[in-house]
N, CA, C and O atoms as CSV, one atom per row, in Angstrom:
chain,resi,resn,atom,element,x,y,z
A,1,PRO,N,N,-1.283,21.522,-14.167
A,1,PRO,CA,C,0.043,21.253,-14.741
A,1,PRO,C,C,-0.058,20.559,-16.097
A,1,PRO,O,O,-1.042,19.881,-16.392
A,2,ARG,N,N,0.964,20.738,-16.901
A,2,ARG,CA,C,1.029,20.108,-18.214
A,2,ARG,C,C,2.015,18.940,-18.122
A,2,ARG,O,O,3.154,19.099,-17.684
A,3,LEU,N,N,1.550,17.774,-18.543
A,3,LEU,CA,C,2.365,16.573,-18.592
A,3,LEU,C,C,2.682,16.264,-20.042
A,3,LEU,O,O,1.779,16.081,-20.859
A,4,THR,N,N,3.972,16.207,-20.362
A,4,THR,CA,C,4.398,15.812,-21.700
A,4,THR,C,C,4.981,14.416,-21.598
A,4,THR,O,O,5.891,14.164,-20.808
A,5,VAL,N,N,4.445,13.511,-22.409
A,5,VAL,CA,C,4.924,12.133,-22.437
A,5,VAL,C,C,5.616,11.929,-23.775
A,5,VAL,O,O,4.997,12.055,-24.831
A,6,ALA,N,N,6.903,11.613,-23.722
A,6,ALA,CA,C,7.701,11.451,-24.939
A,6,ALA,C,C,7.021,10.482,-25.893
A,6,ALA,O,O,6.656,9.368,-25.514
A,7,GLY,N,N,6.856,10.919,-27.127
A,7,GLY,CA,C,6.262,10.084,-28.157
A,7,GLY,C,C,4.755,9.997,-28.123
A,7,GLY,O,O,4.157,9.321,-28.961
A,8,MET,N,N,4.118,10.678,-27.159
A,8,MET,CA,C,2.663,10.575,-27.037
A,8,MET,C,C,1.951,11.916,-27.084
A,8,MET,O,O,0.829,11.995,-27.584
A,9,GLY,N,N,2.574,12.970,-26.575
A,9,GLY,CA,C,1.937,14.281,-26.608
A,9,GLY,C,C,1.923,14.981,-25.270
A,9,GLY,O,O,2.583,14.568,-24.316
A,10,GLU,N,N,1.139,16.073,-25.225
A,10,GLU,CA,C,1.002,16.893,-24.027
A,10,GLU,C,C,-0.410,16.771,-23.484
A,10,GLU,O,O,-1.376,16.668,-24.241
A,11,PHE,N,N,-0.517,16.783,-22.145
A,11,PHE,CA,C,-1.804,16.572,-21.494
A,11,PHE,C,C,-1.925,17.485,-20.279
A,11,PHE,O,O,-0.970,17.643,-19.518
A,12,GLU,N,N,-3.083,18.078,-20.101
A,12,GLU,CA,C,-3.372,18.837,-18.887
A,12,GLU,C,C,-3.824,17.837,-17.831
A,12,GLU,O,O,-4.639,16.956,-18.106
A,13,VAL,N,N,-3.287,17.979,-16.619
A,13,VAL,CA,C,-3.650,17.063,-15.538
A,13,VAL,C,C,-4.080,17.857,-14.310
A,13,VAL,O,O,-3.603,18.973,-14.106
A,14,PRO,N,N,-4.965,17.307,-13.493
A,14,PRO,CA,C,-5.369,18.010,-12.274
A,14,PRO,C,C,-4.187,18.149,-11.305
A,14,PRO,O,O,-3.422,17.206,-11.105
A,15,ALA,N,N,-4.056,19.320,-10.719
A,15,ALA,CA,C,-2.992,19.555,-9.746
A,15,ALA,C,C,-3.126,18.576,-8.582
A,15,ALA,O,O,-4.216,18.362,-8.050
A,16,GLY,N,N,-2.003,17.992,-8.202
A,16,GLY,CA,C,-1.978,17.063,-7.080
A,16,GLY,C,C,-2.218,15.608,-7.448
A,16,GLY,O,O,-2.011,14.722,-6.619
A,17,LYS,N,N,-2.650,15.343,-8.675
A,17,LYS,CA,C,-2.905,13.967,-9.098
A,17,LYS,C,C,-1.591,13.195,-9.166
A,17,LYS,O,O,-0.574,13.739,-9.596
A,18,ARG,N,N,-1.607,11.956,-8.754
A,18,ARG,CA,C,-0.408,11.120,-8.832
A,18,ARG,C,C,-0.037,10.924,-10.296
A,18,ARG,O,O,-0.896,10.700,-11.149
A,19,LEU,N,N,1.250,11.011,-10.564
A,19,LEU,CA,C,1.747,10.896,-11.929
A,19,LEU,C,C,1.331,9.582,-12.565
A,19,LEU,O,O,0.953,9.570,-13.737
A,20,VAL,N,N,1.386,8.475,-11.833
A,20,VAL,CA,C,1.006,7.178,-12.405
A,20,VAL,C,C,-0.438,7.207,-12.910
A,20,VAL,O,O,-0.737,6.655,-13.969
A,21,LYS,N,N,-1.330,7.849,-12.154
A,21,LYS,CA,C,-2.738,7.948,-12.563
A,21,LYS,C,C,-2.876,8.851,-13.789
A,21,LYS,O,O,-3.648,8.548,-14.699
A,22,ALA,N,N,-2.130,9.960,-13.815
A,22,ALA,CA,C,-2.185,10.868,-14.962
A,22,ALA,C,C,-1.681,10.176,-16.224
A,22,ALA,O,O,-2.234,10.380,-17.305
A,23,LEU,N,N,-0.647,9.368,-16.097
A,23,LEU,CA,C,-0.118,8.647,-17.255
A,23,LEU,C,C,-1.151,7.702,-17.846
A,23,LEU,O,O,-1.238,7.553,-19.065
A,24,VAL,N,N,-1.926,7.071,-16.993
A,24,VAL,CA,C,-2.938,6.118,-17.465
A,24,VAL,C,C,-4.220,6.841,-17.884
A,24,VAL,O,O,-4.744,6.604,-18.973
A,25,GLU,N,N,-4.717,7.714,-17.023
A,25,GLU,CA,C,-6.035,8.312,-17.251
A,25,GLU,C,C,-6.032,9.478,-18.234
A,25,GLU,O,O,-6.893,9.531,-19.112
A,26,GLU,N,N,-5.101,10.404,-18.117
A,26,GLU,CA,C,-5.070,11.542,-19.034
A,26,GLU,C,C,-4.300,11.227,-20.312
A,26,GLU,O,O,-4.750,11.558,-21.409
A,27,ALA,N,N,-3.132,10.583,-20.168
A,27,ALA,CA,C,-2.278,10.329,-21.335
A,27,ALA,C,C,-2.619,9.028,-22.055
A,27,ALA,O,O,-2.215,8.842,-23.203
A,28,GLY,N,N,-3.348,8.131,-21.412
A,28,GLY,CA,C,-3.752,6.885,-22.064
A,28,GLY,C,C,-2.614,5.905,-22.294
A,28,GLY,O,O,-2.677,5.090,-23.214
A,29,THR,N,N,-1.564,5.975,-21.463
A,29,THR,CA,C,-0.449,5.049,-21.619
A,29,THR,C,C,-0.788,3.699,-21.004
A,29,THR,O,O,-1.769,3.560,-20.275
A,30,ASP,N,N,0.032,2.720,-21.309
A,30,ASP,CA,C,-0.110,1.395,-20.696
A,30,ASP,C,C,0.953,1.223,-19.600
A,30,ASP,O,O,1.575,0.169,-19.474
A,31,GLN,N,N,1.139,2.288,-18.815
A,31,GLN,CA,C,2.098,2.315,-17.705
A,31,GLN,C,C,1.771,1.204,-16.708
A,31,GLN,O,O,0.631,1.079,-16.260
A,32,LEU,N,N,2.765,0.407,-16.368
A,32,LEU,CA,C,2.584,-0.621,-15.349
A,32,LEU,C,C,2.555,0.018,-13.966
A,32,LEU,O,O,3.170,1.061,-13.748
A,33,HIS,N,N,1.844,-0.605,-13.036
A,33,HIS,CA,C,1.810,-0.154,-11.643
A,33,HIS,C,C,1.226,-1.267,-10.790
A,33,HIS,O,O,0.078,-1.197,-10.351
A,34,ALA,N,N,2.032,-2.295,-10.563
A,34,ALA,CA,C,1.569,-3.528,-9.945
A,34,ALA,C,C,1.272,-3.435,-8.452
A,34,ALA,O,O,0.398,-4.156,-7.971
A,35,CYS,N,N,1.957,-2.584,-7.703
A,35,CYS,CA,C,1.798,-2.616,-6.245
A,35,CYS,C,C,0.684,-1.721,-5.729
A,35,CYS,O,O,0.417,-1.705,-4.527
A,36,GLY,N,N,0.039,-0.989,-6.595
A,36,GLY,CA,C,-1.063,-0.144,-6.153
A,36,GLY,C,C,-0.642,1.170,-5.536
A,36,GLY,O,O,-1.402,1.761,-4.769
A,37,GLY,N,N,0.540,1.637,-5.851
A,37,GLY,CA,C,0.949,2.959,-5.410
A,37,GLY,C,C,1.650,3.047,-4.077
A,37,GLY,O,O,1.691,4.117,-3.468
A,38,VAL,N,N,2.204,1.941,-3.610
A,38,VAL,CA,C,2.866,1.962,-2.302
A,38,VAL,C,C,4.383,1.847,-2.392
A,38,VAL,O,O,5.037,1.534,-1.397
A,39,ALA,N,N,4.950,2.094,-3.567
A,39,ALA,CA,C,6.407,2.117,-3.765
A,39,ALA,C,C,7.086,0.820,-3.368
A,39,ALA,O,O,8.104,0.833,-2.676
A,40,ARG,N,N,6.536,-0.278,-3.793
A,40,ARG,CA,C,7.128,-1.574,-3.463
A,40,ARG,C,C,7.733,-2.302,-4.666
A,40,ARG,O,O,8.713,-3.032,-4.515
A,41,CYS,N,N,7.162,-2.111,-5.857
A,41,CYS,CA,C,7.533,-3.000,-6.966
A,41,CYS,C,C,8.423,-2.356,-8.033
A,41,CYS,O,O,9.100,-3.085,-8.759
A,42,THR,N,N,8.452,-1.060,-8.159
A,42,THR,CA,C,9.196,-0.276,-9.155
A,42,THR,C,C,8.701,-0.445,-10.591
A,42,THR,O,O,9.392,-0.025,-11.519
A,43,THR,N,N,7.539,-1.043,-10.803
A,43,THR,CA,C,7.044,-1.195,-12.173
A,43,THR,C,C,6.571,0.128,-12.767
A,43,THR,O,O,6.408,0.225,-13.983
A,44,CYS,N,N,6.348,1.136,-11.952
A,44,CYS,CA,C,5.839,2.418,-12.451
A,44,CYS,C,C,6.957,3.412,-12.752
A,44,CYS,O,O,6.711,4.617,-12.807
A,45,ARG,N,N,8.172,2.928,-12.947
A,45,ARG,CA,C,9.312,3.817,-13.205
A,45,ARG,C,C,9.107,4.676,-14.450
A,45,ARG,O,O,8.570,4.227,-15.463
A,46,VAL,N,N,9.549,5.916,-14.339
A,46,VAL,CA,C,9.606,6.826,-15.474
A,46,VAL,C,C,10.980,7.480,-15.481
A,46,VAL,O,O,11.677,7.513,-14.467
A,47,GLN,N,N,11.351,7.998,-16.646
A,47,GLN,CA,C,12.588,8.766,-16.786
A,47,GLN,C,C,12.194,10.221,-17.020
A,47,GLN,O,O,11.526,10.533,-18.006
A,48,PHE,N,N,12.600,11.101,-16.128
A,48,PHE,CA,C,12.307,12.521,-16.298
A,48,PHE,C,C,13.224,13.117,-17.342
A,48,PHE,O,O,14.434,12.890,-17.330
A,49,VAL,N,N,12.633,13.886,-18.250
A,49,VAL,CA,C,13.369,14.644,-19.248
A,49,VAL,C,C,13.483,16.088,-18.756
A,49,VAL,O,O,14.542,16.707,-18.850
A,50,GLU,N,N,12.372,16.611,-18.230
A,50,GLU,CA,C,12.313,17.959,-17.664
A,50,GLU,C,C,11.311,17.980,-16.529
A,50,GLU,O,O,10.359,17.200,-16.513
A,51,GLY,N,N,11.529,18.874,-15.579
A,51,GLY,CA,C,10.546,19.102,-14.527
A,51,GLY,C,C,10.545,18.088,-13.404
A,51,GLY,O,O,9.536,17.931,-12.716
A,52,GLU,N,N,11.657,17.395,-13.204
A,52,GLU,CA,C,11.709,16.415,-12.113
A,52,GLU,C,C,11.528,17.110,-10.770
A,52,GLU,O,O,12.237,18.072,-10.474
A,53,PRO,N,N,10.588,16.637,-9.953
A,53,PRO,CA,C,10.404,17.237,-8.629
A,53,PRO,C,C,11.670,17.072,-7.778
A,53,PRO,O,O,12.351,16.049,-7.849
A,54,SER,N,N,11.963,18.086,-6.984
A,54,SER,CA,C,13.154,18.022,-6.134
A,54,SER,C,C,12.923,17.163,-4.895
A,54,SER,O,O,13.870,16.606,-4.340
A,55,SER,N,N,11.679,17.053,-4.463
A,55,SER,CA,C,11.393,16.243,-3.270
A,55,SER,C,C,11.124,14.789,-3.649
A,55,SER,O,O,10.726,14.483,-4.773
A,56,MET,N,N,11.352,13.908,-2.683
A,56,MET,CA,C,11.144,12.477,-2.880
A,56,MET,C,C,10.615,11.897,-1.568
A,56,MET,O,O,11.112,12.226,-0.491
A,57,THR,N,N,9.603,11.031,-1.666
A,57,THR,CA,C,9.094,10.403,-0.445
A,57,THR,C,C,10.137,9.430,0.100
A,57,THR,O,O,10.985,8.933,-0.640
A,58,GLN,N,N,10.063,9.170,1.379
A,58,GLN,CA,C,10.990,8.210,1.980
A,58,GLN,C,C,10.761,6.823,1.390
A,58,GLN,O,O,11.714,6.068,1.199
A,59,ALA,N,N,9.514,6.482,1.100
A,59,ALA,CA,C,9.209,5.176,0.506
A,59,ALA,C,C,9.885,5.030,-0.856
A,59,ALA,O,O,10.448,3.979,-1.162
A,60,GLU,N,N,9.830,6.085,-1.676
A,60,GLU,CA,C,10.484,6.045,-2.983
A,60,GLU,C,C,11.995,5.920,-2.820
A,60,GLU,O,O,12.631,5.101,-3.484
A,61,ARG,N,N,12.558,6.722,-1.947
A,61,ARG,CA,C,14.003,6.699,-1.709
A,61,ARG,C,C,14.455,5.297,-1.270
A,61,ARG,O,O,15.445,4.769,-1.777
A,62,ASP,N,N,13.718,4.706,-0.326
A,62,ASP,CA,C,14.067,3.379,0.191
A,62,ASP,C,C,13.970,2.303,-0.887
A,62,ASP,O,O,14.844,1.443,-0.997
A,63,THR,N,N,12.897,2.357,-1.685
A,63,THR,CA,C,12.692,1.334,-2.715
A,63,THR,C,C,13.730,1.442,-3.825
A,63,THR,O,O,14.267,0.427,-4.268
A,64,LEU,N,N,14.018,2.658,-4.279
A,64,LEU,CA,C,15.041,2.824,-5.310
A,64,LEU,C,C,16.401,2.336,-4.807
A,64,LEU,O,O,17.151,1.707,-5.555
A,65,ALA,N,N,16.716,2.621,-3.557
A,65,ALA,CA,C,17.988,2.172,-2.985
A,65,ALA,C,C,18.028,0.652,-2.870
A,65,ALA,O,O,19.038,0.032,-3.200
A,66,ALA,N,N,16.937,0.051,-2.405
A,66,ALA,CA,C,16.886,-1.405,-2.243
A,66,ALA,C,C,17.024,-2.129,-3.577
A,66,ALA,O,O,17.620,-3.203,-3.646
A,67,ARG,N,N,16.476,-1.542,-4.631
A,67,ARG,CA,C,16.548,-2.139,-5.971
A,67,ARG,C,C,17.782,-1.686,-6.738
A,67,ARG,O,O,17.986,-2.069,-7.890
A,68,GLN,N,N,18.597,-0.871,-6.089
A,68,GLN,CA,C,19.836,-0.344,-6.679
A,68,GLN,C,C,19.581,0.391,-7.987
A,68,GLN,O,O,20.334,0.249,-8.950
A,69,ILE,N,N,18.512,1.175,-8.007
A,69,ILE,CA,C,18.188,2.007,-9.158
A,69,ILE,C,C,18.792,3.381,-8.889
A,69,ILE,O,O,18.303,4.134,-8.047
A,70,THR,N,N,19.854,3.691,-9.612
A,70,THR,CA,C,20.610,4.922,-9.356
A,70,THR,C,C,20.697,5.839,-10.581
A,70,THR,O,O,21.376,6.865,-10.530
A,71,THR,N,N,20.036,5.494,-11.653
A,71,THR,CA,C,20.077,6.314,-12.866
A,71,THR,C,C,19.436,7.672,-12.587
A,71,THR,O,O,18.290,7.731,-12.141
A,72,PRO,N,N,20.160,8.765,-12.844
A,72,PRO,CA,C,19.582,10.091,-12.623
A,72,PRO,C,C,18.279,10.272,-13.397
A,72,PRO,O,O,18.190,9.916,-14.572
A,73,GLY,N,N,17.273,10.828,-12.727
A,73,GLY,CA,C,16.002,11.112,-13.370
A,73,GLY,C,C,15.016,9.964,-13.375
A,73,GLY,O,O,13.864,10.155,-13.765
A,74,VAL,N,N,15.432,8.762,-12.949
A,74,VAL,CA,C,14.491,7.634,-12.889
A,74,VAL,C,C,13.780,7.696,-11.545
A,74,VAL,O,O,14.405,7.683,-10.485
A,75,ARG,N,N,12.464,7.764,-11.620
A,75,ARG,CA,C,11.642,7.922,-10.421
A,75,ARG,C,C,10.437,6.993,-10.479
A,75,ARG,O,O,10.121,6.435,-11.530
A,76,LEU,N,N,9.768,6.831,-9.344
A,76,LEU,CA,C,8.554,6.020,-9.251
A,76,LEU,C,C,7.346,6.940,-9.411
A,76,LEU,O,O,7.103,7.806,-8.570
A,77,SER,N,N,6.601,6.751,-10.476
A,77,SER,CA,C,5.493,7.662,-10.776
A,77,SER,C,C,4.365,7.579,-9.749
A,77,SER,O,O,3.568,8.510,-9.639
A,78,CYS,N,N,4.285,6.487,-9.001
A,78,CYS,CA,C,3.234,6.368,-7.986
A,78,CYS,C,C,3.487,7.282,-6.795
A,78,CYS,O,O,2.580,7.520,-5.998
A,79,GLN,N,N,4.694,7.792,-6.664
A,79,GLN,CA,C,5.052,8.618,-5.510
A,79,GLN,C,C,5.135,10.106,-5.830
A,79,GLN,O,O,5.503,10.908,-4.971
A,80,ILE,N,N,4.795,10.474,-7.050
A,80,ILE,CA,C,4.966,11.862,-7.483
A,80,ILE,C,C,3.612,12.516,-7.752
A,80,ILE,O,O,2.799,12.003,-8.521
A,81,ALA,N,N,3.389,13.645,-7.110
A,81,ALA,CA,C,2.184,14.431,-7.358
A,81,ALA,C,C,2.466,15.408,-8.498
A,81,ALA,O,O,3.543,16.003,-8.558
A,82,CYS,N,N,1.515,15.571,-9.385
A,82,CYS,CA,C,1.653,16.514,-10.496
A,82,CYS,C,C,1.361,17.915,-9.974
A,82,CYS,O,O,0.207,18.320,-9.833
A,83,GLU,N,N,2.429,18.638,-9.693
A,83,GLU,CA,C,2.288,20.000,-9.183
A,83,GLU,C,C,2.817,21.024,-10.175
A,83,GLU,O,O,2.392,22.179,-10.152
A,84,ASN,N,N,3.739,20.620,-11.048
A,84,ASN,CA,C,4.359,21.508,-12.025
A,84,ASN,C,C,4.418,20.801,-13.376
A,84,ASN,O,O,4.200,19.593,-13.463
A,85,ASP,N,N,4.712,21.559,-14.420
A,85,ASP,CA,C,4.883,20.965,-15.740
A,85,ASP,C,C,6.042,19.973,-15.695
A,85,ASP,O,O,7.049,20.217,-15.030
A,86,MET,N,N,5.898,18.867,-16.395
A,86,MET,CA,C,6.955,17.857,-16.442
A,86,MET,C,C,6.917,17.111,-17.756
A,86,MET,O,O,5.873,17.001,-18.398
A,87,THR,N,N,8.076,16.598,-18.145
A,87,THR,CA,C,8.210,15.773,-19.343
A,87,THR,C,C,8.861,14.467,-18.921
A,87,THR,O,O,9.905,14.464,-18.268
A,88,VAL,N,N,8.232,13.347,-19.301
A,88,VAL,CA,C,8.732,12.033,-18.913
A,88,VAL,C,C,8.741,11.067,-20.082
A,88,VAL,O,O,8.026,11.248,-21.068
A,89,GLU,N,N,9.552,10.054,-19.953
A,89,GLU,CA,C,9.514,8.882,-20.829
A,89,GLU,C,C,8.999,7.737,-19.977
A,89,GLU,O,O,9.475,7.530,-18.861
A,90,VAL,N,N,8.030,6.991,-20.494
A,90,VAL,CA,C,7.506,5.835,-19.776
A,90,VAL,C,C,8.458,4.663,-19.991
A,90,VAL,O,O,8.749,4.293,-21.128
A,91,ILE,N,N,8.936,4.086,-18.905
A,91,ILE,CA,C,9.902,2.983,-18.982
A,91,ILE,C,C,9.204,1.627,-18.962
A,91,ILE,O,O,9.466,0.772,-19.808
A,92,SER,N,N,8.313,1.439,-17.989
A,92,SER,CA,C,7.670,0.137,-17.789
A,92,SER,C,C,6.276,0.151,-18.393
A,92,SER,O,O,5.369,0.820,-17.899
A,93,ARG,N,N,6.129,-0.605,-19.476
A,93,ARG,CA,C,4.845,-0.653,-20.170
A,93,ARG,C,C,4.427,-2.100,-20.375
A,93,ARG,O,O,5.242,-3.021,-20.317
A,94,LEU,N,N,3.131,-2.273,-20.619
A,94,LEU,CA,C,2.613,-3.616,-20.879
A,94,LEU,C,C,3.185,-4.150,-22.169
A,94,LEU,O,O,2.871,-5.272,-22.566
C-alpha cells in the first residue's frame, strides 16, 4: 500500500503493518504513541484525508467514545493496518 502523509510525501509500506509504525518507520514522522499500541491514550491520532478504513476495532471505538473524539476521519493509527492506499495528516507530534 501507498501511504501519503500531508506535507511529507508518499511512502510504500508493507501490507498489514500498523499505521503508527509506518508513520514512524517508513515516513520518518515524529508521531506520538505513548501507550504502545493498545488504544488507551489517543496520542497516535491521525486525520484521514483519503482511504479511511471502514472497519474499526472495538478498542478504538471504545477509546474514541470515552475521550469524546467525534471528528469525522480522526482515528487511532495504532489500531489500523495498512491494507490499502491512504492519505493522512499527523495530529499528535513531538
